[in-house]
Short mmCIF file of N, CA and C in Angstrom, two decimals:
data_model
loop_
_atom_site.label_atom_id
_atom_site.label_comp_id
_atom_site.label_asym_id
_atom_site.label_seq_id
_atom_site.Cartn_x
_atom_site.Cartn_y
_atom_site.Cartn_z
N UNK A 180 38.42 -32.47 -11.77
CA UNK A 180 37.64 -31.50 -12.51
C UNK A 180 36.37 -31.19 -11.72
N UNK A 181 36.34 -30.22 -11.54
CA UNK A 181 35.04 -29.36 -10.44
C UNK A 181 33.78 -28.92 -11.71
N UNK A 182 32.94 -29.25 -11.69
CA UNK A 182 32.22 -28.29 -12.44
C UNK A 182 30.57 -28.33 -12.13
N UNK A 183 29.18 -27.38 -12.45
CA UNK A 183 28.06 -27.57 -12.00
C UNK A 183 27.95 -28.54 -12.72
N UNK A 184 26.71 -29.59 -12.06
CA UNK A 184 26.28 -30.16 -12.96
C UNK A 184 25.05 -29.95 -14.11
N UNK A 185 25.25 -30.27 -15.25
CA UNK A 185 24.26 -30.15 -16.14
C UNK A 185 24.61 -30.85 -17.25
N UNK A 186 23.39 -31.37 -18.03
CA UNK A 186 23.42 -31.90 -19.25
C UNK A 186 23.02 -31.07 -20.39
N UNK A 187 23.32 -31.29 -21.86
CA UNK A 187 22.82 -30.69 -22.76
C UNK A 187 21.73 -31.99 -22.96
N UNK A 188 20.53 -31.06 -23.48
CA UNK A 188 19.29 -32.16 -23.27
C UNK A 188 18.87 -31.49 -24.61
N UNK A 189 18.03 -32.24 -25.04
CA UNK A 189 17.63 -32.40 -26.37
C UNK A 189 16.83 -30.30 -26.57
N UNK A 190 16.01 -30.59 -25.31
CA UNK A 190 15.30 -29.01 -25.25
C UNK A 190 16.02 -27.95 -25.55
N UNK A 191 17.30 -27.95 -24.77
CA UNK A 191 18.27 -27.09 -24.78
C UNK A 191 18.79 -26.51 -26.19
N UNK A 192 19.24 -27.78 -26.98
CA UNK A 192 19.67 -27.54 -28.24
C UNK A 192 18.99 -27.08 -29.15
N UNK A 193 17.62 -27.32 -28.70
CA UNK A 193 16.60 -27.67 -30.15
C UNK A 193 15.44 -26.25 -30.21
N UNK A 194 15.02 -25.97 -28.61
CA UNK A 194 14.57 -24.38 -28.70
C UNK A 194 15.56 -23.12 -28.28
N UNK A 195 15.18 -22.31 -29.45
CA UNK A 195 16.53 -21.08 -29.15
C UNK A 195 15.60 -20.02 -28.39
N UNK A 196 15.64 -19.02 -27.59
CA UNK A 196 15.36 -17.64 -27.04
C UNK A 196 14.46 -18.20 -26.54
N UNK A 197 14.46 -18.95 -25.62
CA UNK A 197 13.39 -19.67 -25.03
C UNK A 197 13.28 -19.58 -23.38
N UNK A 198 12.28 -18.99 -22.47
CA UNK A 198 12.70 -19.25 -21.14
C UNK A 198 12.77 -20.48 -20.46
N UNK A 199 14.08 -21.28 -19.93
CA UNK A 199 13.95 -22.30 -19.19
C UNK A 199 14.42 -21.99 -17.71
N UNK A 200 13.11 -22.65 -17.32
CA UNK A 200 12.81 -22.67 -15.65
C UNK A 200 13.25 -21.34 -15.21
N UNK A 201 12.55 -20.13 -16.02
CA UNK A 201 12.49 -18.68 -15.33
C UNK A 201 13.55 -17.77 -16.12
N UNK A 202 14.89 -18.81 -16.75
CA UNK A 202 16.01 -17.95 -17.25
C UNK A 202 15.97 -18.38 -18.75
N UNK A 203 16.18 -16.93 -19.22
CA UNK A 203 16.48 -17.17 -20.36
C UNK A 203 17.60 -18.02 -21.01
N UNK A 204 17.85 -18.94 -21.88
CA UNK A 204 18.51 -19.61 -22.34
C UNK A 204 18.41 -19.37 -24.21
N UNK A 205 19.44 -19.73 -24.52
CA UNK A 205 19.64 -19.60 -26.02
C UNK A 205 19.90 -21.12 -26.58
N UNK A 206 20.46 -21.87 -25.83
CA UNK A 206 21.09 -23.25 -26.24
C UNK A 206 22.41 -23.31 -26.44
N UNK A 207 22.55 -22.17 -26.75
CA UNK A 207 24.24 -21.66 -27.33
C UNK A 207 25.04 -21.94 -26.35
N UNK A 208 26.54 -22.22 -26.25
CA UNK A 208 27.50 -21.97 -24.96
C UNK A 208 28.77 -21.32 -25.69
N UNK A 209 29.80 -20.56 -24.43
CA UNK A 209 31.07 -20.14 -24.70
C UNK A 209 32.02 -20.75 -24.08
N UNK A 210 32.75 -21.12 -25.19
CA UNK A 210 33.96 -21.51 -24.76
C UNK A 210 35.37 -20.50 -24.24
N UNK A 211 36.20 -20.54 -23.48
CA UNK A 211 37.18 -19.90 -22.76
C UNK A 211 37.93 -20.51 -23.39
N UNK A 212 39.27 -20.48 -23.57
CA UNK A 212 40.51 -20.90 -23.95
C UNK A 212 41.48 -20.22 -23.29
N UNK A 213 42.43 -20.66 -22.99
CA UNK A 213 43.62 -20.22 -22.44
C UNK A 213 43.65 -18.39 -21.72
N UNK A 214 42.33 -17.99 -21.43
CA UNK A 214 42.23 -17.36 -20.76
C UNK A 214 43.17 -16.82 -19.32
N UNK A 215 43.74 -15.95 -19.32
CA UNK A 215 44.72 -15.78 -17.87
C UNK A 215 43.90 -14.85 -17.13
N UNK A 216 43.45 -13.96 -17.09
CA UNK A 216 43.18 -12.93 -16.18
C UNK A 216 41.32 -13.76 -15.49
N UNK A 217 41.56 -13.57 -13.97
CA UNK A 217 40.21 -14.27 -13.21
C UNK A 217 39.20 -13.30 -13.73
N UNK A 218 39.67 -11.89 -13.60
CA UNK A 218 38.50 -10.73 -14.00
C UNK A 218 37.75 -10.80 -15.35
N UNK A 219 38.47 -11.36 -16.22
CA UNK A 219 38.11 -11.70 -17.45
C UNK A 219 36.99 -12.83 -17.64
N UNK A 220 37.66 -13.70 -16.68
CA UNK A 220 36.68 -14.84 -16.80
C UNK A 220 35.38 -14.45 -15.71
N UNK A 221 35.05 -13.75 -15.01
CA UNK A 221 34.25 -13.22 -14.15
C UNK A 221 33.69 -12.40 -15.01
N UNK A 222 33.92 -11.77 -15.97
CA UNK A 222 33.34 -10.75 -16.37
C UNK A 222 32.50 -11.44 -17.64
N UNK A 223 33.09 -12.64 -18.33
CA UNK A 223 32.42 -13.64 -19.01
C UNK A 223 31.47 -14.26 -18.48
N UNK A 224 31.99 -14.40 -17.32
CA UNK A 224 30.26 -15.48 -16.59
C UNK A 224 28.94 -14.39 -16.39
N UNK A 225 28.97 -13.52 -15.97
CA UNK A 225 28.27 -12.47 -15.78
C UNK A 225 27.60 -12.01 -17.29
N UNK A 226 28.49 -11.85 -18.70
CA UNK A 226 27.94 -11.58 -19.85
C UNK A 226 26.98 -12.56 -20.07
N UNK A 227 27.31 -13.59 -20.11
CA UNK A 227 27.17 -14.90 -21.00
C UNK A 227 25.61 -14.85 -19.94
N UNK A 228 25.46 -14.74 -18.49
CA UNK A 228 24.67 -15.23 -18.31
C UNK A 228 23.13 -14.00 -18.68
N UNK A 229 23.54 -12.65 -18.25
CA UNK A 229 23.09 -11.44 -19.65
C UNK A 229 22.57 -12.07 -21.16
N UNK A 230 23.18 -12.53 -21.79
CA UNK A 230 22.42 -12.91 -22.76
C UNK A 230 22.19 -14.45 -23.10
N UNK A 231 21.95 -15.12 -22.42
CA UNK A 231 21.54 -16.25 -22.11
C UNK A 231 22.37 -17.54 -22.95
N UNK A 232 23.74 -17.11 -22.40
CA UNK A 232 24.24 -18.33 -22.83
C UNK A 232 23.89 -19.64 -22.04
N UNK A 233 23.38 -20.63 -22.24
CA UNK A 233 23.70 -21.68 -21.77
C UNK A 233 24.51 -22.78 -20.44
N UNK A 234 25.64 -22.68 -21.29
CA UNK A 234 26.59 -23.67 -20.53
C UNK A 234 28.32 -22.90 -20.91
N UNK A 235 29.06 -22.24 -20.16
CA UNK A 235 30.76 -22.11 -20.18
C UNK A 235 31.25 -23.33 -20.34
N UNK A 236 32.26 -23.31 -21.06
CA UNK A 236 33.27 -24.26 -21.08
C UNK A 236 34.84 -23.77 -21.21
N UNK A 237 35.52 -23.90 -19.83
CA UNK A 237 36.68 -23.17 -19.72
C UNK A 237 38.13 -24.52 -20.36
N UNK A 238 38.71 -23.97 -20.84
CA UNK A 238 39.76 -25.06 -21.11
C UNK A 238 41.47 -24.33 -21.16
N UNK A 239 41.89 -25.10 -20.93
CA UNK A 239 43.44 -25.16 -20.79
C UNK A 239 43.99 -24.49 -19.62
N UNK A 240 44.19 -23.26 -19.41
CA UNK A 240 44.79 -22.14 -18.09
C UNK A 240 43.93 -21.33 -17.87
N UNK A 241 42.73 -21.50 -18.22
CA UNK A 241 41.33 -21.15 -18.12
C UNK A 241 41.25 -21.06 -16.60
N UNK A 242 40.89 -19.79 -16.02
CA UNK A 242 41.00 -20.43 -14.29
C UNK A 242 39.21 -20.52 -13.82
N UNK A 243 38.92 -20.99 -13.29
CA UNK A 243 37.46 -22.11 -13.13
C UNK A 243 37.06 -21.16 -11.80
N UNK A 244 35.71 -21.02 -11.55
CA UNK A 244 35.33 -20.30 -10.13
C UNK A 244 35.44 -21.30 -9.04
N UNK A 245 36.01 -22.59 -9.26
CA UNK A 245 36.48 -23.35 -8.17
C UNK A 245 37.54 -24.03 -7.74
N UNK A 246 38.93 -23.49 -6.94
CA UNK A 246 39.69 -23.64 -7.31
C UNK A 246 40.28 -25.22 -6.78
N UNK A 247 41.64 -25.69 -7.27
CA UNK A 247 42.13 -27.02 -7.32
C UNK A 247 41.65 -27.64 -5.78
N UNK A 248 41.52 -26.48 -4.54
CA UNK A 248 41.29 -27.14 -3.37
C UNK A 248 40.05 -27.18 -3.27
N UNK A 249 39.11 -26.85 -3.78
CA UNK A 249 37.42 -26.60 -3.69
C UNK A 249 36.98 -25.55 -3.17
N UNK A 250 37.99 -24.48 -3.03
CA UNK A 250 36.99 -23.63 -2.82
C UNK A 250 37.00 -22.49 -4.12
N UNK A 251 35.50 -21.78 -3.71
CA UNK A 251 34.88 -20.67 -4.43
C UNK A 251 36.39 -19.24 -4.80
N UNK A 252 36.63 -18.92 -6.14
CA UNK A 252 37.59 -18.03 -6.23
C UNK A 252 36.65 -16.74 -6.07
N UNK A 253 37.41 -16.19 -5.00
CA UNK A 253 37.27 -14.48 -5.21
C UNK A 253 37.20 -13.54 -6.03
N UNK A 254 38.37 -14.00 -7.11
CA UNK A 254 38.52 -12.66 -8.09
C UNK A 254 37.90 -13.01 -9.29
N UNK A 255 37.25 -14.65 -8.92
CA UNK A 255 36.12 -14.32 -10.45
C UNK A 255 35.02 -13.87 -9.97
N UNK A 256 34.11 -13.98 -8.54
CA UNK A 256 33.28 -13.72 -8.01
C UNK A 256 32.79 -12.24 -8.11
N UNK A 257 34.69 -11.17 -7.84
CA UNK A 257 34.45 -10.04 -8.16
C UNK A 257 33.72 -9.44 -8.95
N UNK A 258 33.97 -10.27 -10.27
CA UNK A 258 33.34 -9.01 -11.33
C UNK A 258 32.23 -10.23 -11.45
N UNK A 259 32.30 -11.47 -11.64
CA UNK A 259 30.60 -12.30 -11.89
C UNK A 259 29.88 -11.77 -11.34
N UNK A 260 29.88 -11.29 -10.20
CA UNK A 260 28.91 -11.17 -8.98
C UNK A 260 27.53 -11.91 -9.21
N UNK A 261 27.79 -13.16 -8.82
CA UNK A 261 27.19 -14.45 -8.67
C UNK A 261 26.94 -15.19 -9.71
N UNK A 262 26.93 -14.46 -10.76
CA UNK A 262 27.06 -15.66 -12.27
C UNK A 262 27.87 -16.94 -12.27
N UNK A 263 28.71 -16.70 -11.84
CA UNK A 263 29.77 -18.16 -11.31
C UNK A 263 28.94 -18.90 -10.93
N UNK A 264 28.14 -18.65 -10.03
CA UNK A 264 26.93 -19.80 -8.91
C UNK A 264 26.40 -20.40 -9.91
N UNK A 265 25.54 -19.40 -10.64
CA UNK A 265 24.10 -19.73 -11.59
C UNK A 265 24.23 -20.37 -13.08
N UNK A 266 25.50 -19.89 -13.67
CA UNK A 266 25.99 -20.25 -14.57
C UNK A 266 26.09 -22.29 -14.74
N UNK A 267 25.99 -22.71 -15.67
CA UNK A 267 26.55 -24.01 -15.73
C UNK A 267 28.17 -24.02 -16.40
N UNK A 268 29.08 -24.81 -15.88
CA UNK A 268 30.32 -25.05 -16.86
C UNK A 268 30.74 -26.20 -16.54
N UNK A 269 32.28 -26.23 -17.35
CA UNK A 269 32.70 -27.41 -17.37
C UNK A 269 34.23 -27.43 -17.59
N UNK A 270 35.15 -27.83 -17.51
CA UNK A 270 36.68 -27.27 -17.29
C UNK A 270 36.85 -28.69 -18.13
N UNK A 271 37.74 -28.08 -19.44
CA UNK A 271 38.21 -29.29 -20.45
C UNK A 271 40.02 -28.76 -20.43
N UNK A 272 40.57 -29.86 -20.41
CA UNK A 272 42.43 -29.50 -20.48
C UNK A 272 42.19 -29.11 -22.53
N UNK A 273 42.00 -29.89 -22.94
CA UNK A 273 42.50 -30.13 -24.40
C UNK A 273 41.22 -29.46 -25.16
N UNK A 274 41.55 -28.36 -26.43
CA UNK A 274 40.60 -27.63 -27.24
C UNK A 274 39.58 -28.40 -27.72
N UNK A 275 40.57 -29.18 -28.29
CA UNK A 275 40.51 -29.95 -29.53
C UNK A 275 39.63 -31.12 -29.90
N UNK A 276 39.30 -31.84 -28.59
CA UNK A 276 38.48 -33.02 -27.83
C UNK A 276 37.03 -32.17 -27.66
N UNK A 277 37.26 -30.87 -27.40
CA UNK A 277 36.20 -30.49 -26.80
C UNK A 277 35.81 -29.59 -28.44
N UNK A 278 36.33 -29.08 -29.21
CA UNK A 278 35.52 -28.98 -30.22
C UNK A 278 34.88 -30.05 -31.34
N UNK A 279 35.45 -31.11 -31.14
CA UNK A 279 35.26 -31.89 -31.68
C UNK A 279 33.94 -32.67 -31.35
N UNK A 280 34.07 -33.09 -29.77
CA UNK A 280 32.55 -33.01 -28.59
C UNK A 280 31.11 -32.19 -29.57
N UNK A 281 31.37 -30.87 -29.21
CA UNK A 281 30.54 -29.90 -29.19
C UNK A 281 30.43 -30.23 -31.35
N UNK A 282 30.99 -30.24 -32.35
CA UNK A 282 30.60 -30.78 -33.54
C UNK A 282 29.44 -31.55 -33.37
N UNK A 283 30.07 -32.87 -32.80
CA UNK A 283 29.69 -34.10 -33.03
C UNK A 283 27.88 -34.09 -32.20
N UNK A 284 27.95 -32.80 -31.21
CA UNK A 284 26.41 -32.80 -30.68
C UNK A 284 25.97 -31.61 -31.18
N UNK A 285 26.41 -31.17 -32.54
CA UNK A 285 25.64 -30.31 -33.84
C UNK A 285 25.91 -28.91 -33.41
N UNK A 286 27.06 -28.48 -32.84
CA UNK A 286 27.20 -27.24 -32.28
C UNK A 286 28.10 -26.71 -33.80
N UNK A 287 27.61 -25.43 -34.41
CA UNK A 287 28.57 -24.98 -35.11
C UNK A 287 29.40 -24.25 -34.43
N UNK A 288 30.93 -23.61 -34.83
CA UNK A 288 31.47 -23.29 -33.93
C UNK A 288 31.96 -21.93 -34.43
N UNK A 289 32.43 -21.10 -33.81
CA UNK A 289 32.60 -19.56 -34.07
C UNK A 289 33.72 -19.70 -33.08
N UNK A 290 34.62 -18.73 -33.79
CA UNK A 290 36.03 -18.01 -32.90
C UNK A 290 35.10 -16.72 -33.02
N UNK A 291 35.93 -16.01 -31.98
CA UNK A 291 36.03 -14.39 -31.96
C UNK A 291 36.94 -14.04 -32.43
N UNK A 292 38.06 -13.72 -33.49
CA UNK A 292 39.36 -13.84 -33.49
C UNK A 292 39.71 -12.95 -35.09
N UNK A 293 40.74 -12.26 -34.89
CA UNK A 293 41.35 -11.62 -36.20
C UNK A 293 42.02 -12.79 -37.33
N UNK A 294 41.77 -12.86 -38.32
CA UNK A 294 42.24 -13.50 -38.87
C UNK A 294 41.95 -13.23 -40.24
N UNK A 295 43.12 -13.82 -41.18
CA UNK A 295 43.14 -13.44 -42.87
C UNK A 295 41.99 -14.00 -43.02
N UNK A 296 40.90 -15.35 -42.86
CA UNK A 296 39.82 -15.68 -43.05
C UNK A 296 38.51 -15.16 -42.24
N UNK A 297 38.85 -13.93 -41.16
CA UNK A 297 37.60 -13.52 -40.46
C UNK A 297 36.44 -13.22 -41.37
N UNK A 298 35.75 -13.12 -41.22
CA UNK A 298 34.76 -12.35 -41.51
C UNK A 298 34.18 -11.11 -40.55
N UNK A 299 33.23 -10.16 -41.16
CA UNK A 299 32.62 -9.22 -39.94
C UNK A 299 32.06 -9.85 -38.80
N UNK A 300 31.92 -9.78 -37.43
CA UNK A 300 30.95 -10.06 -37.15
C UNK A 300 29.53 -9.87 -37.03
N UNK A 301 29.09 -8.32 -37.65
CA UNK A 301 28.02 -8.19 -38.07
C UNK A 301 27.19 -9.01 -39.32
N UNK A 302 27.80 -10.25 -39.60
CA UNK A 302 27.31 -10.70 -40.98
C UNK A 302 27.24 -12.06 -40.53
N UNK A 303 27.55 -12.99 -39.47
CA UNK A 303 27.38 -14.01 -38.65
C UNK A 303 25.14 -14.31 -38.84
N UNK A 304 24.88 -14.92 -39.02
CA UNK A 304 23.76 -15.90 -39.26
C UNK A 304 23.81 -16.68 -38.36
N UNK A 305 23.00 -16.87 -37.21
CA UNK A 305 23.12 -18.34 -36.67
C UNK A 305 21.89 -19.13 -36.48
N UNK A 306 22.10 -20.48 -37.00
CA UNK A 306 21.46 -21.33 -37.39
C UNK A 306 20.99 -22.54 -36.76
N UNK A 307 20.69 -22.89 -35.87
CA UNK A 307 21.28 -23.88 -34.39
C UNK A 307 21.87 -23.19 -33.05
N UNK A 308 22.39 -24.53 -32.67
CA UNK A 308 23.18 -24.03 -31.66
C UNK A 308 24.04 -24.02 -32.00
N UNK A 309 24.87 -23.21 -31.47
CA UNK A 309 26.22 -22.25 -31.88
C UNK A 309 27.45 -22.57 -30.20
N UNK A 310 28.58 -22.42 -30.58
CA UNK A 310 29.55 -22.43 -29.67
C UNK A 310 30.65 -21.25 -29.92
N UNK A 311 30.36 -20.71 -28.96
CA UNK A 311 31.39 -19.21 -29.87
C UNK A 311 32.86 -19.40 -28.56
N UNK A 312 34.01 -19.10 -29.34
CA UNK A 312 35.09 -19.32 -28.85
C UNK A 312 35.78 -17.97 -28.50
N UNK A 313 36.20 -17.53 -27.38
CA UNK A 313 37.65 -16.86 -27.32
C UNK A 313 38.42 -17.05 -26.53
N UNK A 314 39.39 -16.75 -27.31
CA UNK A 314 40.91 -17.16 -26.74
C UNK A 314 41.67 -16.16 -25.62
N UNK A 315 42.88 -16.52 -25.63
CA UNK A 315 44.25 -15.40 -24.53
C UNK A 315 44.01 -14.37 -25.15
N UNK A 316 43.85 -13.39 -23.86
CA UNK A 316 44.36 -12.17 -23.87
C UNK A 316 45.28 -11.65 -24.98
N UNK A 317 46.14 -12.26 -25.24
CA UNK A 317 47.69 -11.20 -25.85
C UNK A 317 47.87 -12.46 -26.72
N UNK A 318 47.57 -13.64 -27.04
CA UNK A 318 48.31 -14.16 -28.24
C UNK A 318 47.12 -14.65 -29.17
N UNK A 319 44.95 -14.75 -28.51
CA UNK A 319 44.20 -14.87 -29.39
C UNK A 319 44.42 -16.37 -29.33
N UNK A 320 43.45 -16.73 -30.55
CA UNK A 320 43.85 -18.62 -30.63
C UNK A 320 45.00 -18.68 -31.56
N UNK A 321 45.07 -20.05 -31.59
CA UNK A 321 46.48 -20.27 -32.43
C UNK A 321 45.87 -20.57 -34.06
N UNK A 322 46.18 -20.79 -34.96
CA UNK A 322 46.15 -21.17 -36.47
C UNK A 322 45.57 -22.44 -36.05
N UNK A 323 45.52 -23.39 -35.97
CA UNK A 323 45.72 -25.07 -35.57
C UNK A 323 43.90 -24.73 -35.17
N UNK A 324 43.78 -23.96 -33.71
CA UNK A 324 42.60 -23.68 -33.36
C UNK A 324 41.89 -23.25 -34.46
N UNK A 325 42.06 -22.39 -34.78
CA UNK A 325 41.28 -22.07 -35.90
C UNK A 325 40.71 -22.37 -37.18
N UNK A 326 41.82 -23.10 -37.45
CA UNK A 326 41.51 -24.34 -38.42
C UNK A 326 40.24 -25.39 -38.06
N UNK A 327 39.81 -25.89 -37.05
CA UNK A 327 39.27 -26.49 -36.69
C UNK A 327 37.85 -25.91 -36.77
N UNK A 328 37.79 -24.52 -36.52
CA UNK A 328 36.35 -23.83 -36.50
C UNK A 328 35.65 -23.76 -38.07
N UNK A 329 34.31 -23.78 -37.26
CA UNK A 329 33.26 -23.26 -38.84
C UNK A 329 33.33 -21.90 -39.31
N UNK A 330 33.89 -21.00 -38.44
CA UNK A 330 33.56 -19.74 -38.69
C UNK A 330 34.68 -18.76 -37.90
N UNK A 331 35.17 -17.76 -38.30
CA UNK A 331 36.40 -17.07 -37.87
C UNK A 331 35.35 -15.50 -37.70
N UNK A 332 35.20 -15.11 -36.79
CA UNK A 332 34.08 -13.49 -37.01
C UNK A 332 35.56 -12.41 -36.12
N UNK A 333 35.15 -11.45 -36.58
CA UNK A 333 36.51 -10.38 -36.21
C UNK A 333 35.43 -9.16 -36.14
N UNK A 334 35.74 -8.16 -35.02
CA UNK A 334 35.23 -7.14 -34.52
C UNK A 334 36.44 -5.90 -35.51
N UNK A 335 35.74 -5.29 -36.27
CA UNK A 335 36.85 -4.39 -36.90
C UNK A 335 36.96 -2.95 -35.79
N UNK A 336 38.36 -3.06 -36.17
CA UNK A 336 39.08 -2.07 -35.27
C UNK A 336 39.27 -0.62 -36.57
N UNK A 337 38.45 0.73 -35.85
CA UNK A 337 38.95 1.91 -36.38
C UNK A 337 40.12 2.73 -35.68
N UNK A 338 40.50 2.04 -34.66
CA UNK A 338 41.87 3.39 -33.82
C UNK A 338 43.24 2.64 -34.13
N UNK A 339 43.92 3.05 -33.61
CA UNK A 339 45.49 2.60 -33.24
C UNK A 339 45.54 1.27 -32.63
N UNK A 340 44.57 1.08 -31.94
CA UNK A 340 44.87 -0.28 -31.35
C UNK A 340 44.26 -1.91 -32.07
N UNK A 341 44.85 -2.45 -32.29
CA UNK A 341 44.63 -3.89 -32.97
C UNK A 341 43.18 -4.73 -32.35
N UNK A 342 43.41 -4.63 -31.11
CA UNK A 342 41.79 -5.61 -30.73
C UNK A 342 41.39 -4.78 -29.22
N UNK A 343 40.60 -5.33 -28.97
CA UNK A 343 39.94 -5.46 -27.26
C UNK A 343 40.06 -5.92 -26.84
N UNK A 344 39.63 -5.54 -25.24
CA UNK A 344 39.83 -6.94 -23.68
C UNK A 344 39.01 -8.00 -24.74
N UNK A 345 39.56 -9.20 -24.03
CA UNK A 345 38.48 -10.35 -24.45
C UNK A 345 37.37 -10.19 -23.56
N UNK A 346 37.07 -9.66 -22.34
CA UNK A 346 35.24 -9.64 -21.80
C UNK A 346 34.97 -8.56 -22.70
N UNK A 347 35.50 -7.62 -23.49
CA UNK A 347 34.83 -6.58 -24.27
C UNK A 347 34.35 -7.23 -25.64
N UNK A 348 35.15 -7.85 -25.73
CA UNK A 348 34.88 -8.02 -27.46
C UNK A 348 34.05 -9.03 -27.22
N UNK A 349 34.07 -10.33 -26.16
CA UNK A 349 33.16 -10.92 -25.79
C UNK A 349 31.52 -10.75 -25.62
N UNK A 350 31.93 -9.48 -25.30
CA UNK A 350 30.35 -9.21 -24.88
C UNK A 350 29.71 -8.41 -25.85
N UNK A 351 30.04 -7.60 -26.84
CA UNK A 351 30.03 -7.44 -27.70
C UNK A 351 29.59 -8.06 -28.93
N UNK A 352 30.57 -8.94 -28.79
CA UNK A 352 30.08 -9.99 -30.16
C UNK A 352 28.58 -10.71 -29.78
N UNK A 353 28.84 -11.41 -28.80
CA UNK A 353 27.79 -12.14 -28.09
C UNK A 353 26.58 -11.55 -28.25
N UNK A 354 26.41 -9.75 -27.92
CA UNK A 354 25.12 -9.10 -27.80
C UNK A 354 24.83 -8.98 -29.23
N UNK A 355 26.02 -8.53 -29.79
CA UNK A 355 25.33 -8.14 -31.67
C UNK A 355 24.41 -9.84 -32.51
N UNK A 356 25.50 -10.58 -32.31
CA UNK A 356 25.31 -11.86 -32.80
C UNK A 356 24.07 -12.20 -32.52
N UNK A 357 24.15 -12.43 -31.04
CA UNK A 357 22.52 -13.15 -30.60
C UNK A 357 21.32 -11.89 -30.43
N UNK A 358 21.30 -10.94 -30.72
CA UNK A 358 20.02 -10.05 -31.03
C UNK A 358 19.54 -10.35 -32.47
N UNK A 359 18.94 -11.23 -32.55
CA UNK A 359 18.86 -11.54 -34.14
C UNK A 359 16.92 -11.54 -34.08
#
């Protein structure tokens, strides 16, 4: 497992919209899940670091800006254009360990995700630090995942089409949510 190093430190969690060491930080982090496309996840490191997420946490087929041989990937670099560098993360195999982690160090947790229990995401409150989740491209998280979360938020769709890229709805949610 390749990842920057960093700790969650008491500061981190505890002041929100706060500048640390020059960058803005929120305390908040995003989680990746079963993510396939590199552009996607490039285009996440680059948001996240836009509105001051924290710390990434990529998990399962999640592909990482460093690959199994050590070196730097290209096609997340593409669209990060250098957020990969600056960014902190952390590459977890299993959801489930890692939401459970992120509970247990007072993170409430948010999907991005359609579901019979969504709610708007314009109506999201956040209260702490927060861990906001999205899933694959084309299948979203599973039921099981979702079960596990504090909070299900859904971007409502007015056209023909059912959802968005995940860096869209990602970034999206992320900007509405955390402009508070």
């Amino acid at each position: 497992m390749q990842a920057i190093p960093y700790e969650n430190t008491e500061r981190d969690t505890q002041i929100v919209n706060t500048p640390v060491g020059g960058v803005f930080h929120t305390g908040h982090v995003l989680v990746l899940h079963d993510i396939r496309s590199a552009q996607n996840v490039g285009s996440l490191f680059r948001t996240s670091d836009a509105v001051g997420i924290s710390k990434i946490y990529l998990s399962s087929i999640t592909p990482t800006p460093i690959d199994r041989f050590g070196r730097a990937r290209s096609d997340i670099a593409k669209t990060a254009l250098g957020a990969e560098k600056s960014m902190p993360w952390e590459n977890y195999e299993d959801i489930f360990s890692l939401i459970d982690s992120l509970k247990k160090g007072g993170y409430k947790i948010i999907a991005i995700e359609q579901s019979e229990k969504s709610i708007d995401y314009k109506q999201i409150k956040i209260e702490g630090p927060t861990a906001f989740i999205l899933g694959n491209e084309v299948e979203g998280l599973t039921k099981e995942t979702l079960e596990n979360v504090d909070t299900v938020a859904e971007i409502p769709m007015a056209g023909d089409k059912e959802s968005l890229n995940v860096s869209v709805a990602g970034g999206i949610a992320l900007f509405r949510i955390l402009d508070k």
